[in-house]
PDB file of N, CA and C in Angstrom:
ATOM      1  N   UNK A  19       0.963  -0.668   0.237  1.00  0.00           N
ATOM      2  CA  UNK A  19      -0.027   0.011  -0.412  1.00  0.00           C
ATOM      3  C   UNK A  19       0.937   1.077   0.065  1.00  0.00           C
ATOM      4  N   UNK A  20       0.595   2.140  -0.702  1.00  0.00           N
ATOM      5  CA  UNK A  20       1.190   3.718  -0.863  1.00  0.00           C
ATOM      6  C   UNK A  20       0.656   4.574  -0.302  1.00  0.00           C
ATOM      7  N   UNK A  21       1.939   5.056   0.482  1.00  0.00           N
ATOM      8  CA  UNK A  21       0.525   6.433   0.859  1.00  0.00           C
ATOM      9  C   UNK A  21       1.548   7.496   0.605  1.00  0.00           C
ATOM     10  N   UNK A  22       0.780   8.567   0.386  1.00  0.00           N
ATOM     11  CA  UNK A  22       0.825  10.383   0.368  1.00  0.00           C
ATOM     12  C   UNK A  22       1.941  10.493   1.430  1.00  0.00           C
ATOM     13  N   UNK A  23       3.197  11.482   0.435  1.00  0.00           N
ATOM     14  CA  UNK A  23       4.155  11.768   1.255  1.00  0.00           C
ATOM     15  C   UNK A  23       4.387  12.895   0.697  1.00  0.00           C
ATOM     16  N   UNK A  24       4.590  14.383   1.933  1.00  0.00           N
ATOM     17  CA  UNK A  24       4.485  15.294   1.477  1.00  0.00           C
ATOM     18  C   UNK A  24       5.707  15.786   0.803  1.00  0.00           C
ATOM     19  N   UNK A  25       5.473  16.687   0.188  1.00  0.00           N
ATOM     20  CA  UNK A  25       6.093  17.271  -0.953  1.00  0.00           C
ATOM     21  C   UNK A  25       6.379  18.907  -0.306  1.00  0.00           C
ATOM     22  N   UNK A  26       7.618  19.464  -1.033  1.00  0.00           N
ATOM     23  CA  UNK A  26       7.649  20.412  -1.158  1.00  0.00           C
ATOM     24  C   UNK A  26       7.090  21.453  -2.402  1.00  0.00           C
ATOM     25  N   UNK A  27       6.412  22.778  -1.821  1.00  0.00           N
ATOM     26  CA  UNK A  27       5.590  23.787  -3.009  1.00  0.00           C
ATOM     27  C   UNK A  27       6.602  23.326  -4.261  1.00  0.00           C
ATOM     28  N   UNK A  28       6.042  23.020  -5.361  1.00  0.00           N
ATOM     29  CA  UNK A  28       7.152  23.526  -6.405  1.00  0.00           C
ATOM     30  C   UNK A  28       7.137  24.535  -7.391  1.00  0.00           C
ATOM     31  N   UNK A  29       6.503  25.493  -6.076  1.00  0.00           N
ATOM     32  CA  UNK A  29       6.647  27.063  -6.885  1.00  0.00           C
ATOM     33  C   UNK A  29       7.939  27.087  -6.611  1.00  0.00           C
ATOM     34  N   UNK A  30       8.653  26.735  -5.198  1.00  0.00           N
ATOM     35  CA  UNK A  30       9.621  27.401  -4.756  1.00  0.00           C
ATOM     36  C   UNK A  30      11.235  26.274  -5.550  1.00  0.00           C
ATOM     37  N   UNK A  31      10.902  25.792  -5.944  1.00  0.00           N
ATOM     38  CA  UNK A  31      11.834  24.637  -6.539  1.00  0.00           C
ATOM     39  C   UNK A  31      12.557  25.646  -7.643  1.00  0.00           C
ATOM     40  N   UNK A  32      13.870  25.639  -7.648  1.00  0.00           N
ATOM     41  CA  UNK A  32      14.123  25.543  -8.800  1.00  0.00           C
ATOM     42  C   UNK A  32      15.291  24.593  -9.252  1.00  0.00           C
ATOM     43  N   UNK A  33      16.466  24.017 -10.584  1.00  0.00           N
ATOM     44  CA  UNK A  33      17.374  23.436 -10.385  1.00  0.00           C
ATOM     45  C   UNK A  33      18.417  23.711 -10.642  1.00  0.00           C
ATOM     46  N   UNK A  34      19.601  22.839  -9.381  1.00  0.00           N
ATOM     47  CA  UNK A  34      20.414  22.615  -8.716  1.00  0.00           C
ATOM     48  C   UNK A  34      21.432  21.886  -9.368  1.00  0.00           C
ATOM     49  N   UNK A  35      22.630  21.958  -9.910  1.00  0.00           N
ATOM     50  CA  UNK A  35      23.365  20.872 -10.500  1.00  0.00           C
ATOM     51  C   UNK A  35      24.716  20.801  -9.525  1.00  0.00           C
ATOM     52  N   UNK A  36      24.875  19.485  -9.308  1.00  0.00           N
ATOM     53  CA  UNK A  36      26.211  18.831  -8.290  1.00  0.00           C
ATOM     54  C   UNK A  36      27.302  18.600  -8.746  1.00  0.00           C
ATOM     55  N   UNK A  37      28.333  19.553  -8.722  1.00  0.00           N
ATOM     56  CA  UNK A  37      29.676  19.357  -9.265  1.00  0.00           C
ATOM     57  C   UNK A  37      30.797  18.685  -8.154  1.00  0.00           C
ATOM     58  N   UNK A  38      31.302  18.082  -8.777  1.00  0.00           N
ATOM     59  CA  UNK A  38      32.324  17.143  -8.115  1.00  0.00           C
ATOM     60  C   UNK A  38      34.234  18.579  -8.396  1.00  0.00           C
ATOM     61  N   UNK A  39      34.570  19.614  -7.878  1.00  0.00           N
ATOM     62  CA  UNK A  39      35.805  19.801  -7.634  1.00  0.00           C
ATOM     63  C   UNK A  39      37.145  19.488  -7.753  1.00  0.00           C
ATOM     64  N   UNK A  40      37.594  18.921  -9.205  1.00  0.00           N
ATOM     65  CA  UNK A  40      38.949  18.453  -9.340  1.00  0.00           C
ATOM     66  C   UNK A  40      40.362  19.540  -9.046  1.00  0.00           C
ATOM     67  N   UNK A  41      41.576  19.124  -9.441  1.00  0.00           N
ATOM     68  CA  UNK A  41      42.442  20.550  -9.816  1.00  0.00           C
ATOM     69  C   UNK A  41      43.487  19.632 -10.643  1.00  0.00           C
ATOM     70  N   UNK A  42      43.772  20.633 -12.242  1.00  0.00           N
ATOM     71  CA  UNK A  42      44.725  19.663 -13.321  1.00  0.00           C
ATOM     72  C   UNK A  42      45.717  20.230 -12.909  1.00  0.00           C
ATOM     73  N   UNK A  43      47.127  19.127 -12.482  1.00  0.00           N
ATOM     74  CA  UNK A  43      48.457  20.440 -12.642  1.00  0.00           C
ATOM     75  C   UNK A  43      48.782  20.715 -14.151  1.00  0.00           C
ATOM     76  N   UNK A  44      49.211  22.132 -14.049  1.00  0.00           N
ATOM     77  CA  UNK A  44      49.727  22.485 -14.881  1.00  0.00           C
ATOM     78  C   UNK A  44      51.086  22.847 -15.438  1.00  0.00           C
ATOM     79  N   UNK A  45      52.079  22.662 -16.503  1.00  0.00           N
ATOM     80  CA  UNK A  45      52.774  23.127 -16.406  1.00  0.00           C
ATOM     81  C   UNK A  45      53.595  24.195 -15.559  1.00  0.00           C
ATOM     82  N   UNK A  46      54.728  23.214 -15.213  1.00  0.00           N
ATOM     83  CA  UNK A  46      54.746  24.795 -14.021  1.00  0.00           C
ATOM     84  C   UNK A  46      54.856  24.380 -12.414  1.00  0.00           C
ATOM     85  N   UNK A  47      54.267  23.055 -12.198  1.00  0.00           N
ATOM     86  CA  UNK A  47      53.814  22.553 -10.979  1.00  0.00           C
ATOM     87  C   UNK A  47      52.591  23.775 -10.362  1.00  0.00           C
ATOM     88  N   UNK A  48      51.606  24.547 -11.419  1.00  0.00           N
ATOM     89  CA  UNK A  48      50.060  25.092 -10.494  1.00  0.00           C
ATOM     90  C   UNK A  48      49.064  24.597 -11.190  1.00  0.00           C
ATOM     91  N   UNK A  49      48.877  24.511 -10.201  1.00  0.00           N
ATOM     92  CA  UNK A  49      47.033  23.438 -10.508  1.00  0.00           C
ATOM     93  C   UNK A  49      46.228  24.778 -10.856  1.00  0.00           C
ATOM     94  N   UNK A  50      45.463  24.290 -11.259  1.00  0.00           N
ATOM     95  CA  UNK A  50      43.602  24.668 -11.856  1.00  0.00           C
ATOM     96  C   UNK A  50      42.972  23.930 -11.646  1.00  0.00           C
ATOM     97  N   UNK A  51      41.620  24.674 -10.896  1.00  0.00           N
ATOM     98  CA  UNK A  51      39.996  24.079 -10.870  1.00  0.00           C
ATOM     99  C   UNK A  51      39.695  23.471 -11.942  1.00  0.00           C
ATOM    100  N   UNK A  52      39.101  22.329 -11.926  1.00  0.00           N
ATOM    101  CA  UNK A  52      38.274  21.582 -13.064  1.00  0.00           C
ATOM    102  C   UNK A  52      36.889  21.070 -12.287  1.00  0.00           C
ATOM    103  N   UNK A  53      36.006  21.351 -12.365  1.00  0.00           N
ATOM    104  CA  UNK A  53      34.723  21.456 -12.082  1.00  0.00           C
ATOM    105  C   UNK A  53      34.048  20.480 -13.413  1.00  0.00           C
ATOM    106  N   UNK A  54      33.580  19.332 -12.263  1.00  0.00           N
ATOM    107  CA  UNK A  54      32.740  18.105 -13.286  1.00  0.00           C
ATOM    108  C   UNK A  54      31.233  17.874 -13.156  1.00  0.00           C
ATOM    109  N   UNK A  55      29.864  18.647 -13.487  1.00  0.00           N
ATOM    110  CA  UNK A  55      28.897  18.135 -13.515  1.00  0.00           C
ATOM    111  C   UNK A  55      28.611  16.641 -13.115  1.00  0.00           C
ATOM    112  N   UNK A  56      28.332  16.391 -11.945  1.00  0.00           N
ATOM    113  CA  UNK A  56      27.668  15.195 -11.695  1.00  0.00           C
ATOM    114  C   UNK A  56      26.513  15.007 -12.110  1.00  0.00           C
ATOM    115  N   UNK A  57      25.233  15.661 -11.378  1.00  0.00           N
ATOM    116  CA  UNK A  57      23.966  15.793 -11.648  1.00  0.00           C
ATOM    117  C   UNK A  57      23.081  16.770 -11.697  1.00  0.00           C
ATOM    118  N   UNK A  58      22.048  16.692 -11.947  1.00  0.00           N
ATOM    119  CA  UNK A  58      20.835  18.249 -11.305  1.00  0.00           C
ATOM    120  C   UNK A  58      19.793  17.786 -10.878  1.00  0.00           C
ATOM    121  N   UNK A  59      19.141  18.011 -10.620  1.00  0.00           N
ATOM    122  CA  UNK A  59      18.139  18.269  -9.033  1.00  0.00           C
ATOM    123  C   UNK A  59      17.078  19.122  -9.086  1.00  0.00           C
ATOM    124  N   UNK A  60      15.897  18.754  -8.239  1.00  0.00           N
ATOM    125  CA  UNK A  60      14.514  20.389  -8.267  1.00  0.00           C
ATOM    126  C   UNK A  60      15.110  20.773  -6.184  1.00  0.00           C
ATOM    127  N   UNK A  61      15.687  21.546  -6.052  1.00  0.00           N
ATOM    128  CA  UNK A  61      15.320  22.052  -4.380  1.00  0.00           C
ATOM    129  C   UNK A  61      15.355  23.354  -4.585  1.00  0.00           C
ATOM    130  N   UNK A  62      16.137  23.775  -2.913  1.00  0.00           N
ATOM    131  CA  UNK A  62      16.141  25.440  -2.436  1.00  0.00           C
ATOM    132  C   UNK A  62      17.066  25.286  -1.543  1.00  0.00           C
ATOM    133  N   UNK A  63      17.028  26.912  -1.861  1.00  0.00           N
ATOM    134  CA  UNK A  63      18.269  27.267  -1.046  1.00  0.00           C
ATOM    135  C   UNK A  63      17.433  28.288   0.015  1.00  0.00           C
ATOM    136  N   UNK A  64      17.539  27.812   1.706  1.00  0.00           N
ATOM    137  CA  UNK A  64      16.379  28.999   2.310  1.00  0.00           C
ATOM    138  C   UNK A  64      17.836  29.661   3.005  1.00  0.00           C
ATOM    139  N   UNK A  65      17.656  30.483   4.062  1.00  0.00           N
ATOM    140  CA  UNK A  65      18.653  31.180   5.076  1.00  0.00           C
ATOM    141  C   UNK A  65      18.279  30.196   6.392  1.00  0.00           C
ATOM    142  N   UNK A  66      18.667  30.400   7.725  1.00  0.00           N
ATOM    143  CA  UNK A  66      18.575  29.360   8.533  1.00  0.00           C
ATOM    144  C   UNK A  66      17.696  30.205   9.562  1.00  0.00           C
ATOM    145  N   UNK A  67      17.009  29.729  10.005  1.00  0.00           N
ATOM    146  CA  UNK A  67      16.261  30.083  11.023  1.00  0.00           C
ATOM    147  C   UNK A  67      16.721  30.679  12.260  1.00  0.00           C
ATOM    148  N   UNK A  68      16.055  31.420  13.079  1.00  0.00           N
ATOM    149  CA  UNK A  68      16.534  31.748  14.510  1.00  0.00           C
ATOM    150  C   UNK A  68      16.438  30.025  15.371  1.00  0.00           C
ATOM    151  N   UNK A  69      15.966  29.073  14.651  1.00  0.00           N
ATOM    152  CA  UNK A  69      15.875  27.940  16.035  1.00  0.00           C
ATOM    153  C   UNK A  69      16.968  27.601  15.291  1.00  0.00           C
ATOM    154  N   UNK A  70      16.936  27.198  13.822  1.00  0.00           N
ATOM    155  CA  UNK A  70      18.815  26.509  13.722  1.00  0.00           C
ATOM    156  C   UNK A  70      19.662  27.539  14.327  1.00  0.00           C
ATOM    157  N   UNK A  71      19.967  28.817  14.414  1.00  0.00           N
ATOM    158  CA  UNK A  71      21.199  29.279  14.944  1.00  0.00           C
ATOM    159  C   UNK A  71      21.408  28.796  16.471  1.00  0.00           C
ATOM    160  N   UNK A  72      20.414  28.792  16.857  1.00  0.00           N
ATOM    161  CA  UNK A  72      20.012  27.928  18.507  1.00  0.00           C
ATOM    162  C   UNK A  72      20.880  26.762  18.586  1.00  0.00           C
ATOM    163  N   UNK A  73      20.673  25.576  17.779  1.00  0.00           N
ATOM    164  CA  UNK A  73      20.854  24.625  17.712  1.00  0.00           C
ATOM    165  C   UNK A  73      22.427  24.242  17.238  1.00  0.00           C
ATOM    166  N   UNK A  74      23.052  24.966  16.272  1.00  0.00           N
ATOM    167  CA  UNK A  74      24.019  24.523  15.631  1.00  0.00           C
ATOM    168  C   UNK A  74      24.948  25.057  16.896  1.00  0.00           C
ATOM    169  N   UNK A  75      25.805  23.593  17.022  1.00  0.00           N
ATOM    170  CA  UNK A  75      27.439  23.936  17.796  1.00  0.00           C
ATOM    171  C   UNK A  75      27.761  25.503  17.114  1.00  0.00           C
ATOM    172  N   UNK A  76      28.588  25.338  17.973  1.00  0.00           N
ATOM    173  CA  UNK A  76      29.197  26.777  17.612  1.00  0.00           C
ATOM    174  C   UNK A  76      30.182  26.628  17.027  1.00  0.00           C
ATOM    175  N   UNK A  77      30.535  27.462  15.889  1.00  0.00           N
ATOM    176  CA  UNK A  77      31.704  27.347  15.171  1.00  0.00           C
ATOM    177  C   UNK A  77      31.156  26.915  13.993  1.00  0.00           C
ATOM    178  N   UNK A  78      30.299  25.924  13.682  1.00  0.00           N
ATOM    179  CA  UNK A  78      29.441  25.058  12.285  1.00  0.00           C
ATOM    180  C   UNK A  78      29.318  25.978  11.759  1.00  0.00           C
ATOM    181  N   UNK A  79      28.830  27.449  11.710  1.00  0.00           N
ATOM    182  CA  UNK A  79      28.533  27.967  10.359  1.00  0.00           C
ATOM    183  C   UNK A  79      29.173  29.603  10.438  1.00  0.00           C
ATOM    184  N   UNK A  80      28.645  30.569   9.137  1.00  0.00           N
ATOM    185  CA  UNK A  80      28.683  31.555   9.294  1.00  0.00           C
ATOM    186  C   UNK A  80      27.865  32.375   8.808  1.00  0.00           C
ATOM    187  N   UNK A  81      28.012  33.622   8.699  1.00  0.00           N
ATOM    188  CA  UNK A  81      26.998  34.561   7.783  1.00  0.00           C
ATOM    189  C   UNK A  81      26.856  33.875   6.608  1.00  0.00           C
ATOM    190  N   UNK A  82      27.285  33.162   5.690  1.00  0.00           N
ATOM    191  CA  UNK A  82      26.878  32.422   3.933  1.00  0.00           C
ATOM    192  C   UNK A  82      26.562  31.133   4.461  1.00  0.00           C
ATOM    193  N   UNK A  83      26.283  30.859   5.884  1.00  0.00           N
ATOM    194  CA  UNK A  83      25.360  29.360   5.686  1.00  0.00           C
ATOM    195  C   UNK A  83      24.074  29.623   5.359  1.00  0.00           C
ATOM    196  N   UNK A  84      23.516  28.452   4.795  1.00  0.00           N
ATOM    197  CA  UNK A  84      22.287  28.511   4.360  1.00  0.00           C
ATOM    198  C   UNK A  84      22.226  26.948   4.572  1.00  0.00           C
ATOM    199  N   UNK A  85      20.594  26.723   4.186  1.00  0.00           N
ATOM    200  CA  UNK A  85      20.277  25.334   4.181  1.00  0.00           C
ATOM    201  C   UNK A  85      19.367  24.879   3.142  1.00  0.00           C
ATOM    202  N   UNK A  86      20.141  23.432   2.528  1.00  0.00           N
ATOM    203  CA  UNK A  86      19.327  23.091   1.357  1.00  0.00           C
ATOM    204  C   UNK A  86      18.617  22.439   1.490  1.00  0.00           C
ATOM    205  N   UNK A  87      17.028  22.547   1.139  1.00  0.00           N
ATOM    206  CA  UNK A  87      16.091  21.408   0.670  1.00  0.00           C
ATOM    207  C   UNK A  87      15.804  20.764  -0.412  1.00  0.00           C
ATOM    208  N   UNK A  88      15.553  19.283  -0.122  1.00  0.00           N
ATOM    209  CA  UNK A  88      14.815  18.795  -2.147  1.00  0.00           C
ATOM    210  C   UNK A  88      14.485  17.521  -1.657  1.00  0.00           C
ATOM    211  N   UNK A  89      13.514  16.957  -2.549  1.00  0.00           N
ATOM    212  CA  UNK A  89      12.590  15.006  -2.057  1.00  0.00           C
ATOM    213  C   UNK A  89      12.978  14.859  -3.297  1.00  0.00           C
ATOM    214  N   UNK A  90      13.849  15.224  -3.983  1.00  0.00           N
ATOM    215  CA  UNK A  90      14.696  14.325  -5.098  1.00  0.00           C
ATOM    216  C   UNK A  90      15.458  12.939  -4.775  1.00  0.00           C
ATOM    217  N   UNK A  91      15.642  12.241  -5.083  1.00  0.00           N
ATOM    218  CA  UNK A  91      16.606  11.245  -4.542  1.00  0.00           C
ATOM    219  C   UNK A  91      17.821  11.491  -5.243  1.00  0.00           C
ATOM    220  N   UNK A  92      18.591  12.292  -4.434  1.00  0.00           N
ATOM    221  CA  UNK A  92      19.860  12.014  -5.204  1.00  0.00           C
ATOM    222  C   UNK A  92      20.812  12.410  -4.076  1.00  0.00           C
ATOM    223  N   UNK A  93      22.201  12.275  -4.301  1.00  0.00           N
ATOM    224  CA  UNK A  93      23.308  11.599  -3.411  1.00  0.00           C
ATOM    225  C   UNK A  93      24.749  12.893  -3.562  1.00  0.00           C
ATOM    226  N   UNK A  94      24.400  13.328  -2.547  1.00  0.00           N
ATOM    227  CA  UNK A  94      25.183  14.772  -2.309  1.00  0.00           C
ATOM    228  C   UNK A  94      25.825  14.642  -1.292  1.00  0.00           C
ATOM    229  N   UNK A  95      27.389  14.675  -1.534  1.00  0.00           N
ATOM    230  CA  UNK A  95      28.477  14.474  -0.547  1.00  0.00           C
ATOM    231  C   UNK A  95      29.002  15.526  -0.250  1.00  0.00           C
ATOM    232  N   UNK A  96      29.542  15.417   1.460  1.00  0.00           N
ATOM    233  CA  UNK A  96      30.216  16.609   1.602  1.00  0.00           C
ATOM    234  C   UNK A  96      31.749  17.262   0.873  1.00  0.00           C
ATOM    235  N   UNK A  97      31.781  18.276   0.803  1.00  0.00           N
ATOM    236  CA  UNK A  97      32.745  19.128  -0.387  1.00  0.00           C
ATOM    237  C   UNK A  97      32.066  18.928  -1.392  1.00  0.00           C
ATOM    238  N   UNK A  98      31.273  18.896  -2.287  1.00  0.00           N
ATOM    239  CA  UNK A  98      31.092  19.088  -3.146  1.00  0.00           C
ATOM    240  C   UNK A  98      30.069  19.973  -4.047  1.00  0.00           C
ATOM    241  N   UNK A  99      30.033  20.926  -4.938  1.00  0.00           N
ATOM    242  CA  UNK A  99      29.765  22.029  -5.070  1.00  0.00           C
ATOM    243  C   UNK A  99      28.365  21.907  -5.487  1.00  0.00           C
ATOM    244  N   UNK A 100      27.604  22.927  -5.186  1.00  0.00           N
ATOM    245  CA  UNK A 100      26.037  22.502  -5.760  1.00  0.00           C
ATOM    246  C   UNK A 100      26.226  24.420  -6.234  1.00  0.00           C
ATOM    247  N   UNK A 101      25.689  24.498  -7.854  1.00  0.00           N
ATOM    248  CA  UNK A 101      25.350  25.428  -8.188  1.00  0.00           C
ATOM    249  C   UNK A 101      23.485  25.546  -8.623  1.00  0.00           C
ATOM    250  N   UNK A 102      23.278  26.845  -8.231  1.00  0.00           N
ATOM    251  CA  UNK A 102      21.615  27.432  -8.676  1.00  0.00           C
ATOM    252  C   UNK A 102      21.689  27.858  -9.737  1.00  0.00           C
ATOM    253  N   UNK A 103      21.383  26.509 -10.841  1.00  0.00           N
ATOM    254  CA  UNK A 103      20.718  27.527 -12.161  1.00  0.00           C
ATOM    255  C   UNK A 103      19.826  28.847 -12.176  1.00  0.00           C
ATOM    256  N   UNK A 104      19.429  29.040 -11.285  1.00  0.00           N
ATOM    257  CA  UNK A 104      18.505  30.256 -11.444  1.00  0.00           C
ATOM    258  C   UNK A 104      19.283  31.610 -11.311  1.00  0.00           C
ATOM    259  N   UNK A 105      20.590  32.052  -9.992  1.00  0.00           N
ATOM    260  CA  UNK A 105      21.164  33.203 -10.275  1.00  0.00           C
ATOM    261  C   UNK A 105      22.304  32.639 -10.128  1.00  0.00           C
ATOM    262  N   UNK A 106      22.926  31.702 -10.372  1.00  0.00           N
ATOM    263  CA  UNK A 106      24.627  31.449 -10.315  1.00  0.00           C
ATOM    264  C   UNK A 106      25.148  31.319  -9.122  1.00  0.00           C
ATOM    265  N   UNK A 107      24.598  31.464  -8.230  1.00  0.00           N
ATOM    266  CA  UNK A 107      25.590  31.301  -6.908  1.00  0.00           C
ATOM    267  C   UNK A 107      25.468  29.692  -7.033  1.00  0.00           C
ATOM    268  N   UNK A 108      27.412  30.046  -5.997  1.00  0.00           N
ATOM    269  CA  UNK A 108      27.468  28.619  -6.152  1.00  0.00           C
ATOM    270  C   UNK A 108      27.287  28.157  -4.351  1.00  0.00           C
ATOM    271  N   UNK A 109      27.515  26.973  -3.927  1.00  0.00           N
ATOM    272  CA  UNK A 109      27.641  26.407  -2.384  1.00  0.00           C
ATOM    273  C   UNK A 109      27.969  25.112  -2.238  1.00  0.00           C
ATOM    274  N   UNK A 110      29.122  25.433  -0.871  1.00  0.00           N
ATOM    275  CA  UNK A 110      29.736  24.545  -0.220  1.00  0.00           C
ATOM    276  C   UNK A 110      29.217  23.435   0.181  1.00  0.00           C
ATOM    277  N   UNK A 111      28.594  22.176   0.172  1.00  0.00           N
ATOM    278  CA  UNK A 111      27.872  21.379   0.871  1.00  0.00           C
ATOM    279  C   UNK A 111      28.800  20.787   2.351  1.00  0.00           C
ATOM    280  N   UNK A 112      28.792  21.377   2.728  1.00  0.00           N
ATOM    281  CA  UNK A 112      29.468  21.404   4.479  1.00  0.00           C
ATOM    282  C   UNK A 112      28.778  19.652   5.436  1.00  0.00           C
ATOM    283  N   UNK A 113      27.517  19.776   5.833  1.00  0.00           N
ATOM    284  CA  UNK A 113      27.257  18.700   6.629  1.00  0.00           C
ATOM    285  C   UNK A 113      25.709  18.383   5.571  1.00  0.00           C
ATOM    286  N   UNK A 114      25.343  16.832   5.957  1.00  0.00           N
ATOM    287  CA  UNK A 114      23.901  16.604   5.773  1.00  0.00           C
ATOM    288  C   UNK A 114      23.616  16.849   7.317  1.00  0.00           C
ATOM    289  N   UNK A 115      21.575  17.034   7.138  1.00  0.00           N
ATOM    290  CA  UNK A 115      21.456  17.014   8.244  1.00  0.00           C
ATOM    291  C   UNK A 115      19.821  16.191   8.222  1.00  0.00           C
ATOM    292  N   UNK A 116      20.159  15.092   9.672  1.00  0.00           N
ATOM    293  CA  UNK A 116      19.305  14.248   9.707  1.00  0.00           C
ATOM    294  C   UNK A 116      17.575  14.881   9.337  1.00  0.00           C
ATOM    295  N   UNK A 117      16.336  13.779   8.812  1.00  0.00           N
ATOM    296  CA  UNK A 117      15.496  14.343   8.710  1.00  0.00           C
ATOM    297  C   UNK A 117      14.985  12.837   9.563  1.00  0.00           C
ATOM    298  N   UNK A 118      12.932  13.133   9.794  1.00  0.00           N
ATOM    299  CA  UNK A 118      12.868  11.413  10.178  1.00  0.00           C
ATOM    300  C   UNK A 118      12.135  10.559   8.663  1.00  0.00           C
ATOM    301  N   UNK A 119      12.132   9.326   8.981  1.00  0.00           N
ATOM    302  CA  UNK A 119      12.066   8.425   8.304  1.00  0.00           C
ATOM    303  C   UNK A 119      10.835   8.946   7.361  1.00  0.00           C
ATOM    304  N   UNK A 120      10.024   9.312   7.775  1.00  0.00           N
ATOM    305  CA  UNK A 120       8.754   9.165   7.267  1.00  0.00           C
ATOM    306  C   UNK A 120       8.480  10.150   5.694  1.00  0.00           C
ATOM    307  N   UNK A 121       9.480  11.405   5.994  1.00  0.00           N
ATOM    308  CA  UNK A 121       9.524  12.263   4.827  1.00  0.00           C
ATOM    309  C   UNK A 121      10.556  11.922   4.292  1.00  0.00           C
ATOM    310  N   UNK A 122      10.161  12.224   2.687  1.00  0.00           N
ATOM    311  CA  UNK A 122      11.532  11.885   2.248  1.00  0.00           C
ATOM    312  C   UNK A 122      12.423  13.391   1.523  1.00  0.00           C
ATOM    313  N   UNK A 123      12.150  14.508   2.065  1.00  0.00           N
ATOM    314  CA  UNK A 123      13.179  15.227   1.971  1.00  0.00           C
ATOM    315  C   UNK A 123      14.516  15.092   2.381  1.00  0.00           C
ATOM    316  N   UNK A 124      14.932  15.630   1.726  1.00  0.00           N
ATOM    317  CA  UNK A 124      17.298  15.954   2.447  1.00  0.00           C
ATOM    318  C   UNK A 124      17.500  16.859   2.430  1.00  0.00           C
ATOM    319  N   UNK A 125      17.950  17.365   3.376  1.00  0.00           N
ATOM    320  CA  UNK A 125      18.423  18.272   4.022  1.00  0.00           C
ATOM    321  C   UNK A 125      19.466  18.410   4.235  1.00  0.00           C
ATOM    322  N   UNK A 126      20.082  19.528   3.796  1.00  0.00           N
ATOM    323  CA  UNK A 126      22.145  19.951   3.964  1.00  0.00           C
ATOM    324  C   UNK A 126      22.544  21.465   4.422  1.00  0.00           C
ATOM    325  N   UNK A 127      23.528  21.245   5.010  1.00  0.00           N
ATOM    326  CA  UNK A 127      23.471  22.601   5.702  1.00  0.00           C
ATOM    327  C   UNK A 127      24.902  23.131   4.648  1.00  0.00           C
ATOM    328  N   UNK A 128      24.684  23.968   3.288  1.00  0.00           N
ATOM    329  CA  UNK A 128      25.765  24.759   2.517  1.00  0.00           C
ATOM    330  C   UNK A 128      25.956  26.018   2.789  1.00  0.00           C
ATOM    331  N   UNK A 129      27.259  26.100   2.452  1.00  0.00           N
ATOM    332  CA  UNK A 129      28.442  27.538   2.636  1.00  0.00           C
ATOM    333  C   UNK A 129      28.704  28.241   1.498  1.00  0.00           C
ATOM    334  N   UNK A 130      27.542  29.607   1.075  1.00  0.00           N
ATOM    335  CA  UNK A 130      27.677  30.228  -0.103  1.00  0.00           C
ATOM    336  C   UNK A 130      29.047  30.358  -0.066  1.00  0.00           C
ATOM    337  N   UNK A 131      29.278  30.250  -1.690  1.00  0.00           N
ATOM    338  CA  UNK A 131      30.712  30.705  -2.274  1.00  0.00           C
ATOM    339  C   UNK A 131      30.716  32.118  -2.660  1.00  0.00           C
ATOM    340  N   UNK A 132      31.106  33.337  -2.345  1.00  0.00           N
ATOM    341  CA  UNK A 132      30.793  34.519  -3.034  1.00  0.00           C
ATOM    342  C   UNK A 132      31.888  34.821  -4.075  1.00  0.00           C
ATOM    343  N   UNK A 133      30.595  35.632  -5.295  1.00  0.00           N
ATOM    344  CA  UNK A 133      30.950  35.955  -6.448  1.00  0.00           C
ATOM    345  C   UNK A 133      32.048  36.539  -6.479  1.00  0.00           C
TER     346      UNK A 133
END
């Protein structure tokens, strides 16, 4: 028997791209970052709430820390880059947040990369 599960409002979501960053060695010993897109998914990045600021351990967040929400079953690892195709903003995944087992939503803490 299948049950209906809650979903994030589709009007809030837009396409995000998961990217792996590797470094290519150039002649002369220098390295250049190379971004390799892995997959795309529907999600939204939102600011932290006042409750988040209270519950997060000291030193684990900055002014650029935000939360990423998605319903898509996507594999995202700490250290990967997320690019928002809506405004071009990039984020680095810093931590996966837990959620209850009934809701399919995935949550991550992400750190905004200054443009």
